[in-house]
C-alpha cells in the first residue's frame, strides 16, 4: 500500500504542474481573440493576430503604421501602431500586439512582427 502511495502522489503532482503550465503559464499561446477585450478598459493586454495581407498597410500621419489584423474567429480589426515600419508589417504573417481595443480600432503601444 505504501509503495502505491509513493507512486500516485508524484504522478498527481506532475499532472497538476503540467495542467498549470500548459493552460495558464504557457508563453506560446496561439492566435488570440478581439472578443477578449473590453472597449471600456484602457489596460494594455497582449494578443497575437494574423496580419490581414489582403488589406492595405499604410503609414500613419502621426508616425507609425495603420494595418488590419485578423483574430482566430476571423474578425478583422483596424490596428494603429507605432514603432514598426510598413515593410515589417507587410513581411510578417503574424504579430503580437500589446494594447487596448477602442470601438473602431485597436491601439497597439507595442508590436512584435513574427
PDB file of N, CA and C in Angstrom:
ATOM      1  N   UNK A   1       0.819  -1.192   0.000  1.00  0.00           N
ATOM      2  CA  UNK A   1       0.000   0.000   0.000  1.00  0.00           C
ATOM      3  C   UNK A   1       0.868   1.263   0.000  1.00  0.00           C
ATOM      4  N   UNK A   2       1.945   1.255   0.792  1.00  0.00           N
ATOM      5  CA  UNK A   2       2.821   2.426   0.833  1.00  0.00           C
ATOM      6  C   UNK A   2       3.543   2.621  -0.494  1.00  0.00           C
ATOM      7  N   UNK A   3       3.874   1.527  -1.162  1.00  0.00           N
ATOM      8  CA  UNK A   3       4.518   1.646  -2.460  1.00  0.00           C
ATOM      9  C   UNK A   3       3.575   2.292  -3.478  1.00  0.00           C
ATOM     10  N   UNK A   4       2.304   1.965  -3.393  1.00  0.00           N
ATOM     11  CA  UNK A   4       1.305   2.549  -4.285  1.00  0.00           C
ATOM     12  C   UNK A   4       1.171   4.055  -4.018  1.00  0.00           C
ATOM     13  N   UNK A   5       1.189   4.455  -2.766  1.00  0.00           N
ATOM     14  CA  UNK A   5       1.097   5.871  -2.411  1.00  0.00           C
ATOM     15  C   UNK A   5       2.336   6.634  -2.890  1.00  0.00           C
ATOM     16  N   UNK A   6       3.495   6.005  -2.800  1.00  0.00           N
ATOM     17  CA  UNK A   6       4.726   6.642  -3.264  1.00  0.00           C
ATOM     18  C   UNK A   6       4.700   6.863  -4.775  1.00  0.00           C
ATOM     19  N   UNK A   7       3.955   6.072  -5.468  1.00  0.00           N
ATOM     20  CA  UNK A   7       3.849   6.200  -6.920  1.00  0.00           C
ATOM     21  C   UNK A   7       2.764   7.206  -7.315  1.00  0.00           C
ATOM     22  N   UNK A   8       1.622   7.180  -6.667  1.00  0.00           N
ATOM     23  CA  UNK A   8       0.483   8.008  -7.052  1.00  0.00           C
ATOM     24  C   UNK A   8       0.709   9.485  -6.756  1.00  0.00           C
ATOM     25  N   UNK A   9       1.253   9.825  -5.610  1.00  0.00           N
ATOM     26  CA  UNK A   9       1.445  11.222  -5.229  1.00  0.00           C
ATOM     27  C   UNK A   9       2.363  11.959  -6.219  1.00  0.00           C
ATOM     28  N   UNK A  10       3.536  11.439  -6.581  1.00  0.00           N
ATOM     29  CA  UNK A  10       4.360  12.158  -7.572  1.00  0.00           C
ATOM     30  C   UNK A  10       3.675  12.279  -8.938  1.00  0.00           C
ATOM     31  N   UNK A  11       2.942  11.259  -9.340  1.00  0.00           N
ATOM     32  CA  UNK A  11       2.244  11.330 -10.622  1.00  0.00           C
ATOM     33  C   UNK A  11       1.185  12.437 -10.594  1.00  0.00           C
ATOM     34  N   UNK A  12       0.445  12.536  -9.504  1.00  0.00           N
ATOM     35  CA  UNK A  12      -0.559  13.592  -9.382  1.00  0.00           C
ATOM     36  C   UNK A  12       0.088  14.980  -9.372  1.00  0.00           C
ATOM     37  N   UNK A  13       1.219  15.113  -8.703  1.00  0.00           N
ATOM     38  CA  UNK A  13       1.931  16.388  -8.683  1.00  0.00           C
ATOM     39  C   UNK A  13       2.371  16.774 -10.093  1.00  0.00           C
ATOM     40  N   UNK A  14       2.902  15.842 -10.841  1.00  0.00           N
ATOM     41  CA  UNK A  14       3.329  16.110 -12.220  1.00  0.00           C
ATOM     42  C   UNK A  14       2.131  16.509 -13.084  1.00  0.00           C
ATOM     43  N   UNK A  15       1.021  15.861 -12.920  1.00  0.00           N
ATOM     44  CA  UNK A  15      -0.183  16.182 -13.692  1.00  0.00           C
ATOM     45  C   UNK A  15      -0.671  17.591 -13.368  1.00  0.00           C
ATOM     46  N   UNK A  16      -0.724  17.947 -12.105  1.00  0.00           N
ATOM     47  CA  UNK A  16      -1.183  19.277 -11.705  1.00  0.00           C
ATOM     48  C   UNK A  16      -0.241  20.356 -12.227  1.00  0.00           C
ATOM     49  N   UNK A  17       1.065  20.155 -12.088  1.00  0.00           N
ATOM     50  CA  UNK A  17       2.040  21.130 -12.584  1.00  0.00           C
ATOM     51  C   UNK A  17       1.921  21.265 -14.110  1.00  0.00           C
ATOM     52  N   UNK A  18       1.730  20.169 -14.811  1.00  0.00           N
ATOM     53  CA  UNK A  18       1.569  20.208 -16.267  1.00  0.00           C
ATOM     54  C   UNK A  18       0.326  20.984 -16.674  1.00  0.00           C
ATOM     55  N   UNK A  19      -0.760  20.755 -15.994  1.00  0.00           N
ATOM     56  CA  UNK A  19      -2.003  21.471 -16.302  1.00  0.00           C
ATOM     57  C   UNK A  19      -1.821  22.970 -16.078  1.00  0.00           C
ATOM     58  N   UNK A  20      -1.202  23.349 -14.980  1.00  0.00           N
ATOM     59  CA  UNK A  20      -0.971  24.769 -14.697  1.00  0.00           C
ATOM     60  C   UNK A  20      -0.085  25.383 -15.772  1.00  0.00           C
ATOM     61  N   UNK A  21       0.958  24.688 -16.171  1.00  0.00           N
ATOM     62  CA  UNK A  21       1.867  25.232 -17.179  1.00  0.00           C
ATOM     63  C   UNK A  21       1.184  25.373 -18.535  1.00  0.00           C
ATOM     64  N   UNK A  22       0.565  24.323 -19.021  1.00  0.00           N
ATOM     65  CA  UNK A  22       0.023  24.339 -20.372  1.00  0.00           C
ATOM     66  C   UNK A  22      -1.220  25.207 -20.527  1.00  0.00           C
ATOM     67  N   UNK A  23      -1.988  25.397 -19.481  1.00  0.00           N
ATOM     68  CA  UNK A  23      -3.209  26.184 -19.620  1.00  0.00           C
ATOM     69  C   UNK A  23      -3.114  27.586 -19.039  1.00  0.00           C
ATOM     70  N   UNK A  24      -2.087  27.866 -18.248  1.00  0.00           N
ATOM     71  CA  UNK A  24      -2.016  29.180 -17.622  1.00  0.00           C
ATOM     72  C   UNK A  24      -0.704  29.906 -17.907  1.00  0.00           C
ATOM     73  N   UNK A  25       0.415  29.229 -17.780  1.00  0.00           N
ATOM     74  CA  UNK A  25       1.714  29.886 -17.884  1.00  0.00           C
ATOM     75  C   UNK A  25       2.387  29.762 -19.239  1.00  0.00           C
ATOM     76  N   UNK A  26       1.842  28.986 -20.134  1.00  0.00           N
ATOM     77  CA  UNK A  26       2.489  28.728 -21.416  1.00  0.00           C
ATOM     78  C   UNK A  26       2.643  30.015 -22.219  1.00  0.00           C
ATOM     79  N   UNK A  27       3.884  30.426 -22.507  1.00  0.00           N
ATOM     80  CA  UNK A  27       4.101  31.664 -23.248  1.00  0.00           C
ATOM     81  C   UNK A  27       3.803  31.540 -24.737  1.00  0.00           C
ATOM     82  N   UNK A  28       3.692  30.355 -25.261  1.00  0.00           N
ATOM     83  CA  UNK A  28       3.469  30.144 -26.688  1.00  0.00           C
ATOM     84  C   UNK A  28       1.993  29.982 -27.007  1.00  0.00           C
ATOM     85  N   UNK A  29       1.204  30.945 -26.604  1.00  0.00           N
ATOM     86  CA  UNK A  29      -0.215  30.884 -26.878  1.00  0.00           C
ATOM     87  C   UNK A  29      -0.445  31.140 -28.360  1.00  0.00           C
ATOM     88  N   UNK A  30      -1.518  30.592 -28.873  1.00  0.00           N
ATOM     89  CA  UNK A  30      -1.838  30.744 -30.285  1.00  0.00           C
ATOM     90  C   UNK A  30      -2.484  32.083 -30.573  1.00  0.00           C
ATOM     91  N   UNK A  31      -3.153  32.129 -31.690  1.00  0.00           N
ATOM     92  CA  UNK A  31      -3.833  33.332 -32.132  1.00  0.00           C
ATOM     93  C   UNK A  31      -4.933  33.681 -31.135  1.00  0.00           C
ATOM     94  N   UNK A  32      -5.017  34.948 -30.777  1.00  0.00           N
ATOM     95  CA  UNK A  32      -5.976  35.404 -29.779  1.00  0.00           C
ATOM     96  C   UNK A  32      -7.294  35.847 -30.390  1.00  0.00           C
ATOM     97  N   UNK A  33      -8.146  36.402 -29.555  1.00  0.00           N
ATOM     98  CA  UNK A  33      -9.464  36.857 -29.973  1.00  0.00           C
ATOM     99  C   UNK A  33      -9.702  38.284 -29.485  1.00  0.00           C
ATOM    100  N   UNK A  34     -10.177  39.137 -30.394  1.00  0.00           N
ATOM    101  CA  UNK A  34     -10.508  40.506 -30.006  1.00  0.00           C
ATOM    102  C   UNK A  34     -11.711  40.535 -29.064  1.00  0.00           C
ATOM    103  N   UNK A  35     -12.490  39.466 -29.030  1.00  0.00           N
ATOM    104  CA  UNK A  35     -13.646  39.396 -28.136  1.00  0.00           C
ATOM    105  C   UNK A  35     -13.222  39.375 -26.670  1.00  0.00           C
ATOM    106  N   UNK A  36     -11.970  39.056 -26.386  1.00  0.00           N
ATOM    107  CA  UNK A  36     -11.466  39.042 -25.012  1.00  0.00           C
ATOM    108  C   UNK A  36     -11.201  40.448 -24.468  1.00  0.00           C
ATOM    109  N   UNK A  37     -11.289  41.463 -25.325  1.00  0.00           N
ATOM    110  CA  UNK A  37     -11.006  42.841 -24.924  1.00  0.00           C
ATOM    111  C   UNK A  37     -12.300  43.582 -24.650  1.00  0.00           C
ATOM    112  N   UNK A  38     -12.237  44.484 -23.679  1.00  0.00           N
ATOM    113  CA  UNK A  38     -13.364  45.344 -23.336  1.00  0.00           C
ATOM    114  C   UNK A  38     -13.043  46.748 -23.830  1.00  0.00           C
ATOM    115  N   UNK A  39     -13.924  47.337 -24.643  1.00  0.00           N
ATOM    116  CA  UNK A  39     -13.667  48.673 -25.178  1.00  0.00           C
ATOM    117  C   UNK A  39     -13.709  49.757 -24.102  1.00  0.00           C
ATOM    118  N   UNK A  40     -14.232  49.440 -22.937  1.00  0.00           N
ATOM    119  CA  UNK A  40     -14.281  50.403 -21.835  1.00  0.00           C
ATOM    120  C   UNK A  40     -13.064  50.315 -20.917  1.00  0.00           C
ATOM    121  N   UNK A  41     -12.123  49.454 -21.248  1.00  0.00           N
ATOM    122  CA  UNK A  41     -10.943  49.244 -20.420  1.00  0.00           C
ATOM    123  C   UNK A  41      -9.714  49.656 -21.213  1.00  0.00           C
ATOM    124  N   UNK A  42      -8.917  50.578 -20.684  1.00  0.00           N
ATOM    125  CA  UNK A  42      -7.718  51.045 -21.368  1.00  0.00           C
ATOM    126  C   UNK A  42      -6.449  50.326 -20.932  1.00  0.00           C
ATOM    127  N   UNK A  43      -6.579  49.253 -20.183  1.00  0.00           N
ATOM    128  CA  UNK A  43      -5.405  48.482 -19.771  1.00  0.00           C
ATOM    129  C   UNK A  43      -4.843  47.748 -20.978  1.00  0.00           C
ATOM    130  N   UNK A  44      -3.526  47.789 -21.134  1.00  0.00           N
ATOM    131  CA  UNK A  44      -2.880  47.105 -22.245  1.00  0.00           C
ATOM    132  C   UNK A  44      -2.791  45.610 -21.977  1.00  0.00           C
ATOM    133  N   UNK A  45      -3.188  44.818 -22.973  1.00  0.00           N
ATOM    134  CA  UNK A  45      -3.098  43.365 -22.914  1.00  0.00           C
ATOM    135  C   UNK A  45      -2.447  42.881 -24.198  1.00  0.00           C
ATOM    136  N   UNK A  46      -1.888  41.684 -24.161  1.00  0.00           N
ATOM    137  CA  UNK A  46      -1.247  41.091 -25.334  1.00  0.00           C
ATOM    138  C   UNK A  46      -2.235  40.254 -26.127  1.00  0.00           C
ATOM    139  N   UNK A  47      -2.070  40.265 -27.459  1.00  0.00           N
ATOM    140  CA  UNK A  47      -2.845  39.420 -28.350  1.00  0.00           C
ATOM    141  C   UNK A  47      -1.990  39.145 -29.584  1.00  0.00           C
ATOM    142  N   UNK A  48      -2.054  37.920 -30.044  1.00  0.00           N
ATOM    143  CA  UNK A  48      -1.363  37.529 -31.266  1.00  0.00           C
ATOM    144  C   UNK A  48      -2.413  37.398 -32.359  1.00  0.00           C
ATOM    145  N   UNK A  49      -2.186  38.062 -33.508  1.00  0.00           N
ATOM    146  CA  UNK A  49      -3.146  38.046 -34.605  1.00  0.00           C
ATOM    147  C   UNK A  49      -2.423  37.844 -35.934  1.00  0.00           C
ATOM    148  N   UNK A  50      -3.197  37.407 -36.931  1.00  0.00           N
ATOM    149  CA  UNK A  50      -2.691  37.349 -38.298  1.00  0.00           C
ATOM    150  C   UNK A  50      -2.722  38.749 -38.889  1.00  0.00           C
ATOM    151  N   UNK A  51      -1.758  39.064 -39.739  1.00  0.00           N
ATOM    152  CA  UNK A  51      -1.801  40.310 -40.495  1.00  0.00           C
ATOM    153  C   UNK A  51      -2.712  40.056 -41.693  1.00  0.00           C
ATOM    154  N   UNK A  52      -3.737  40.878 -41.865  1.00  0.00           N
ATOM    155  CA  UNK A  52      -4.663  40.736 -42.996  1.00  0.00           C
ATOM    156  C   UNK A  52      -3.964  41.298 -44.230  1.00  0.00           C
ATOM    157  N   UNK A  53      -3.255  40.434 -44.933  1.00  0.00           N
ATOM    158  CA  UNK A  53      -2.439  40.855 -46.073  1.00  0.00           C
ATOM    159  C   UNK A  53      -3.279  41.377 -47.234  1.00  0.00           C
ATOM    160  N   UNK A  54      -4.558  40.990 -47.290  1.00  0.00           N
ATOM    161  CA  UNK A  54      -5.418  41.451 -48.374  1.00  0.00           C
ATOM    162  C   UNK A  54      -5.827  42.910 -48.190  1.00  0.00           C
ATOM    163  N   UNK A  55      -5.575  43.471 -47.031  1.00  0.00           N
ATOM    164  CA  UNK A  55      -5.898  44.870 -46.734  1.00  0.00           C
ATOM    165  C   UNK A  55      -4.640  45.727 -46.853  1.00  0.00           C
ATOM    166  N   UNK A  56      -4.843  47.040 -46.933  1.00  0.00           N
ATOM    167  CA  UNK A  56      -3.738  47.974 -47.072  1.00  0.00           C
ATOM    168  C   UNK A  56      -2.933  48.099 -45.779  1.00  0.00           C
ATOM    169  N   UNK A  57      -1.653  48.366 -45.952  1.00  0.00           N
ATOM    170  CA  UNK A  57      -0.767  48.732 -44.851  1.00  0.00           C
ATOM    171  C   UNK A  57      -0.265  50.129 -45.182  1.00  0.00           C
ATOM    172  N   UNK A  58      -0.650  51.101 -44.370  1.00  0.00           N
ATOM    173  CA  UNK A  58      -0.360  52.497 -44.675  1.00  0.00           C
ATOM    174  C   UNK A  58       0.430  53.155 -43.555  1.00  0.00           C
ATOM    175  N   UNK A  59       1.290  54.120 -43.908  1.00  0.00           N
ATOM    176  CA  UNK A  59       1.940  54.901 -42.855  1.00  0.00           C
ATOM    177  C   UNK A  59       0.910  55.803 -42.183  1.00  0.00           C
ATOM    178  N   UNK A  60       1.041  55.947 -40.886  1.00  0.00           N
ATOM    179  CA  UNK A  60       0.137  56.798 -40.113  1.00  0.00           C
ATOM    180  C   UNK A  60       0.678  58.225 -40.125  1.00  0.00           C
ATOM    181  N   UNK A  61      -0.165  59.233 -40.377  1.00  0.00           N
ATOM    182  CA  UNK A  61       0.320  60.616 -40.382  1.00  0.00           C
ATOM    183  C   UNK A  61       0.956  61.041 -39.053  1.00  0.00           C
ATOM    184  N   UNK A  62       0.588  60.402 -37.959  1.00  0.00           N
ATOM    185  CA  UNK A  62       1.142  60.738 -36.649  1.00  0.00           C
ATOM    186  C   UNK A  62       2.415  59.949 -36.351  1.00  0.00           C
ATOM    187  N   UNK A  63       2.901  59.202 -37.315  1.00  0.00           N
ATOM    188  CA  UNK A  63       4.071  58.354 -37.119  1.00  0.00           C
ATOM    189  C   UNK A  63       3.626  56.968 -36.732  1.00  0.00           C
ATOM    190  N   UNK A  64       4.106  55.978 -37.412  1.00  0.00           N
ATOM    191  CA  UNK A  64       3.677  54.611 -37.158  1.00  0.00           C
ATOM    192  C   UNK A  64       3.011  54.027 -38.389  1.00  0.00           C
ATOM    193  N   UNK A  65       2.169  53.032 -38.164  1.00  0.00           N
ATOM    194  CA  UNK A  65       1.560  52.284 -39.256  1.00  0.00           C
ATOM    195  C   UNK A  65       0.097  52.000 -38.924  1.00  0.00           C
ATOM    196  N   UNK A  66      -0.737  51.979 -39.963  1.00  0.00           N
ATOM    197  CA  UNK A  66      -2.121  51.542 -39.834  1.00  0.00           C
ATOM    198  C   UNK A  66      -2.274  50.314 -40.716  1.00  0.00           C
ATOM    199  N   UNK A  67      -2.730  49.208 -40.111  1.00  0.00           N
ATOM    200  CA  UNK A  67      -2.944  47.972 -40.853  1.00  0.00           C
ATOM    201  C   UNK A  67      -4.116  47.240 -40.240  1.00  0.00           C
ATOM    202  N   UNK A  68      -4.435  46.060 -40.766  1.00  0.00           N
ATOM    203  CA  UNK A  68      -5.568  45.284 -40.279  1.00  0.00           C
ATOM    204  C   UNK A  68      -5.088  43.931 -39.784  1.00  0.00           C
ATOM    205  N   UNK A  69      -5.676  43.487 -38.670  1.00  0.00           N
ATOM    206  CA  UNK A  69      -5.351  42.192 -38.095  1.00  0.00           C
ATOM    207  C   UNK A  69      -6.584  41.322 -38.024  1.00  0.00           C
ATOM    208  N   UNK A  70      -6.364  40.012 -38.133  1.00  0.00           N
ATOM    209  CA  UNK A  70      -7.460  39.044 -38.096  1.00  0.00           C
ATOM    210  C   UNK A  70      -7.231  38.091 -36.936  1.00  0.00           C
ATOM    211  N   UNK A  71      -8.249  37.922 -36.075  1.00  0.00           N
ATOM    212  CA  UNK A  71      -8.120  37.038 -34.919  1.00  0.00           C
ATOM    213  C   UNK A  71      -8.548  35.619 -35.274  1.00  0.00           C
ATOM    214  N   UNK A  72      -8.580  34.743 -34.265  1.00  0.00           N
ATOM    215  CA  UNK A  72      -8.885  33.334 -34.511  1.00  0.00           C
ATOM    216  C   UNK A  72     -10.317  33.107 -34.962  1.00  0.00           C
ATOM    217  N   UNK A  73     -11.209  34.057 -34.689  1.00  0.00           N
ATOM    218  CA  UNK A  73     -12.608  33.939 -35.111  1.00  0.00           C
ATOM    219  C   UNK A  73     -12.823  34.530 -36.499  1.00  0.00           C
ATOM    220  N   UNK A  74     -11.778  35.101 -37.082  1.00  0.00           N
ATOM    221  CA  UNK A  74     -11.893  35.707 -38.399  1.00  0.00           C
ATOM    222  C   UNK A  74     -12.293  37.167 -38.365  1.00  0.00           C
ATOM    223  N   UNK A  75     -12.419  37.753 -37.173  1.00  0.00           N
ATOM    224  CA  UNK A  75     -12.785  39.159 -37.053  1.00  0.00           C
ATOM    225  C   UNK A  75     -11.603  40.023 -37.477  1.00  0.00           C
ATOM    226  N   UNK A  76     -11.852  40.953 -38.387  1.00  0.00           N
ATOM    227  CA  UNK A  76     -10.812  41.851 -38.885  1.00  0.00           C
ATOM    228  C   UNK A  76     -10.977  43.206 -38.202  1.00  0.00           C
ATOM    229  N   UNK A  77      -9.867  43.719 -37.637  1.00  0.00           N
ATOM    230  CA  UNK A  77      -9.891  44.976 -36.899  1.00  0.00           C
ATOM    231  C   UNK A  77      -8.751  45.864 -37.395  1.00  0.00           C
ATOM    232  N   UNK A  78      -9.049  47.155 -37.529  1.00  0.00           N
ATOM    233  CA  UNK A  78      -8.037  48.151 -37.884  1.00  0.00           C
ATOM    234  C   UNK A  78      -7.099  48.315 -36.697  1.00  0.00           C
ATOM    235  N   UNK A  79      -5.781  48.347 -36.972  1.00  0.00           N
ATOM    236  CA  UNK A  79      -4.776  48.462 -35.917  1.00  0.00           C
ATOM    237  C   UNK A  79      -3.917  49.693 -36.172  1.00  0.00           C
ATOM    238  N   UNK A  80      -3.799  50.524 -35.168  1.00  0.00           N
ATOM    239  CA  UNK A  80      -2.962  51.710 -35.218  1.00  0.00           C
ATOM    240  C   UNK A  80      -1.755  51.430 -34.335  1.00  0.00           C
ATOM    241  N   UNK A  81      -0.557  51.437 -34.929  1.00  0.00           N
ATOM    242  CA  UNK A  81       0.630  51.025 -34.187  1.00  0.00           C
ATOM    243  C   UNK A  81       1.802  51.953 -34.443  1.00  0.00           C
ATOM    244  N   UNK A  82       2.617  52.113 -33.445  1.00  0.00           N
ATOM    245  CA  UNK A  82       3.860  52.865 -33.570  1.00  0.00           C
ATOM    246  C   UNK A  82       5.040  51.937 -33.371  1.00  0.00           C
ATOM    247  N   UNK A  83       6.203  52.394 -33.764  1.00  0.00           N
ATOM    248  CA  UNK A  83       7.414  51.619 -33.515  1.00  0.00           C
ATOM    249  C   UNK A  83       7.699  50.532 -34.538  1.00  0.00           C
ATOM    250  N   UNK A  84       6.918  50.462 -35.611  1.00  0.00           N
ATOM    251  CA  UNK A  84       7.174  49.497 -36.678  1.00  0.00           C
ATOM    252  C   UNK A  84       7.076  50.215 -38.009  1.00  0.00           C
ATOM    253  N   UNK A  85       7.617  49.581 -39.037  1.00  0.00           N
ATOM    254  CA  UNK A  85       7.564  50.162 -40.377  1.00  0.00           C
ATOM    255  C   UNK A  85       6.555  49.395 -41.234  1.00  0.00           C
ATOM    256  N   UNK A  86       6.183  50.011 -42.329  1.00  0.00           N
ATOM    257  CA  UNK A  86       5.264  49.377 -43.281  1.00  0.00           C
ATOM    258  C   UNK A  86       5.861  48.067 -43.789  1.00  0.00           C
ATOM    259  N   UNK A  87       7.153  48.067 -44.064  1.00  0.00           N
ATOM    260  CA  UNK A  87       7.819  46.862 -44.580  1.00  0.00           C
ATOM    261  C   UNK A  87       7.790  45.717 -43.572  1.00  0.00           C
ATOM    262  N   UNK A  88       7.981  46.025 -42.293  1.00  0.00           N
ATOM    263  CA  UNK A  88       7.949  44.984 -41.263  1.00  0.00           C
ATOM    264  C   UNK A  88       6.571  44.328 -41.205  1.00  0.00           C
ATOM    265  N   UNK A  89       5.519  45.116 -41.311  1.00  0.00           N
ATOM    266  CA  UNK A  89       4.164  44.559 -41.255  1.00  0.00           C
ATOM    267  C   UNK A  89       3.864  43.769 -42.521  1.00  0.00           C
ATOM    268  N   UNK A  90       4.252  44.280 -43.680  1.00  0.00           N
ATOM    269  CA  UNK A  90       3.994  43.560 -44.941  1.00  0.00           C
ATOM    270  C   UNK A  90       4.714  42.216 -44.985  1.00  0.00           C
ATOM    271  N   UNK A  91       5.866  42.116 -44.335  1.00  0.00           N
ATOM    272  CA  UNK A  91       6.650  40.880 -44.353  1.00  0.00           C
ATOM    273  C   UNK A  91       6.265  39.904 -43.245  1.00  0.00           C
ATOM    274  N   UNK A  92       5.377  40.297 -42.352  1.00  0.00           N
ATOM    275  CA  UNK A  92       5.005  39.451 -41.212  1.00  0.00           C
ATOM    276  C   UNK A  92       3.720  38.693 -41.502  1.00  0.00           C
ATOM    277  N   UNK A  93       3.681  37.438 -41.086  1.00  0.00           N
ATOM    278  CA  UNK A  93       2.447  36.655 -41.174  1.00  0.00           C
ATOM    279  C   UNK A  93       1.574  36.886 -39.953  1.00  0.00           C
ATOM    280  N   UNK A  94       2.220  36.938 -38.789  1.00  0.00           N
ATOM    281  CA  UNK A  94       1.514  37.224 -37.539  1.00  0.00           C
ATOM    282  C   UNK A  94       2.264  38.309 -36.786  1.00  0.00           C
ATOM    283  N   UNK A  95       1.555  38.974 -35.876  1.00  0.00           N
ATOM    284  CA  UNK A  95       2.157  39.968 -34.999  1.00  0.00           C
ATOM    285  C   UNK A  95       1.599  39.783 -33.595  1.00  0.00           C
ATOM    286  N   UNK A  96       2.411  40.096 -32.609  1.00  0.00           N
ATOM    287  CA  UNK A  96       1.939  40.136 -31.233  1.00  0.00           C
ATOM    288  C   UNK A  96       1.789  41.599 -30.865  1.00  0.00           C
ATOM    289  N   UNK A  97       0.589  41.953 -30.437  1.00  0.00           N
ATOM    290  CA  UNK A  97       0.264  43.331 -30.112  1.00  0.00           C
ATOM    291  C   UNK A  97       0.093  43.488 -28.609  1.00  0.00           C
ATOM    292  N   UNK A  98       0.544  44.597 -28.078  1.00  0.00           N
ATOM    293  CA  UNK A  98       0.253  44.962 -26.696  1.00  0.00           C
ATOM    294  C   UNK A  98      -0.481  46.294 -26.772  1.00  0.00           C
ATOM    295  N   UNK A  99      -1.731  46.273 -26.341  1.00  0.00           N
ATOM    296  CA  UNK A  99      -2.516  47.492 -26.435  1.00  0.00           C
ATOM    297  C   UNK A  99      -3.931  47.275 -25.942  1.00  0.00           C
ATOM    298  N   UNK A 100      -4.832  48.137 -26.399  1.00  0.00           N
ATOM    299  CA  UNK A 100      -6.222  48.049 -25.975  1.00  0.00           C
ATOM    300  C   UNK A 100      -7.143  48.355 -27.157  1.00  0.00           C
ATOM    301  N   UNK A 101      -8.365  47.877 -27.047  1.00  0.00           N
ATOM    302  CA  UNK A 101      -9.348  47.973 -28.119  1.00  0.00           C
ATOM    303  C   UNK A 101     -10.267  49.162 -27.888  1.00  0.00           C
ATOM    304  N   UNK A 102     -10.395  49.972 -28.925  1.00  0.00           N
ATOM    305  CA  UNK A 102     -11.393  51.031 -28.948  1.00  0.00           C
ATOM    306  C   UNK A 102     -12.578  50.515 -29.760  1.00  0.00           C
ATOM    307  N   UNK A 103     -13.627  51.313 -29.903  1.00  0.00           N
ATOM    308  CA  UNK A 103     -14.813  50.847 -30.635  1.00  0.00           C
ATOM    309  C   UNK A 103     -14.525  50.594 -32.107  1.00  0.00           C
ATOM    310  N   UNK A 104     -13.669  51.421 -32.731  1.00  0.00           N
ATOM    311  CA  UNK A 104     -13.443  51.286 -34.165  1.00  0.00           C
ATOM    312  C   UNK A 104     -12.017  50.891 -34.561  1.00  0.00           C
ATOM    313  N   UNK A 105     -11.112  50.707 -33.599  1.00  0.00           N
ATOM    314  CA  UNK A 105      -9.753  50.282 -33.921  1.00  0.00           C
ATOM    315  C   UNK A 105      -9.052  49.757 -32.667  1.00  0.00           C
ATOM    316  N   UNK A 106      -7.903  49.112 -32.889  1.00  0.00           N
ATOM    317  CA  UNK A 106      -7.063  48.613 -31.795  1.00  0.00           C
ATOM    318  C   UNK A 106      -5.836  49.510 -31.727  1.00  0.00           C
ATOM    319  N   UNK A 107      -5.567  50.093 -30.577  1.00  0.00           N
ATOM    320  CA  UNK A 107      -4.378  50.928 -30.394  1.00  0.00           C
ATOM    321  C   UNK A 107      -3.261  50.049 -29.823  1.00  0.00           C
ATOM    322  N   UNK A 108      -2.221  49.841 -30.607  1.00  0.00           N
ATOM    323  CA  UNK A 108      -1.112  48.995 -30.187  1.00  0.00           C
ATOM    324  C   UNK A 108       0.045  49.875 -29.722  1.00  0.00           C
ATOM    325  N   UNK A 109       0.372  49.775 -28.457  1.00  0.00           N
ATOM    326  CA  UNK A 109       1.516  50.515 -27.907  1.00  0.00           C
ATOM    327  C   UNK A 109       2.823  49.829 -28.275  1.00  0.00           C
ATOM    328  N   UNK A 110       2.757  48.529 -28.519  1.00  0.00           N
ATOM    329  CA  UNK A 110       3.945  47.754 -28.884  1.00  0.00           C
ATOM    330  C   UNK A 110       3.557  46.680 -29.873  1.00  0.00           C
ATOM    331  N   UNK A 111       4.396  46.470 -30.905  1.00  0.00           N
ATOM    332  CA  UNK A 111       4.138  45.461 -31.933  1.00  0.00           C
ATOM    333  C   UNK A 111       5.399  44.637 -32.131  1.00  0.00           C
ATOM    334  N   UNK A 112       5.231  43.311 -32.119  1.00  0.00           N
ATOM    335  CA  UNK A 112       6.347  42.407 -32.385  1.00  0.00           C
ATOM    336  C   UNK A 112       5.983  41.565 -33.616  1.00  0.00           C
ATOM    337  N   UNK A 113       6.557  41.917 -34.797  1.00  0.00           N
ATOM    338  CA  UNK A 113       6.286  41.118 -36.005  1.00  0.00           C
ATOM    339  C   UNK A 113       6.930  39.743 -35.894  1.00  0.00           C
ATOM    340  N   UNK A 114       6.258  38.740 -36.428  1.00  0.00           N
ATOM    341  CA  UNK A 114       6.785  37.366 -36.373  1.00  0.00           C
ATOM    342  C   UNK A 114       6.794  36.765 -37.761  1.00  0.00           C
TER     343      UNK A 114
END
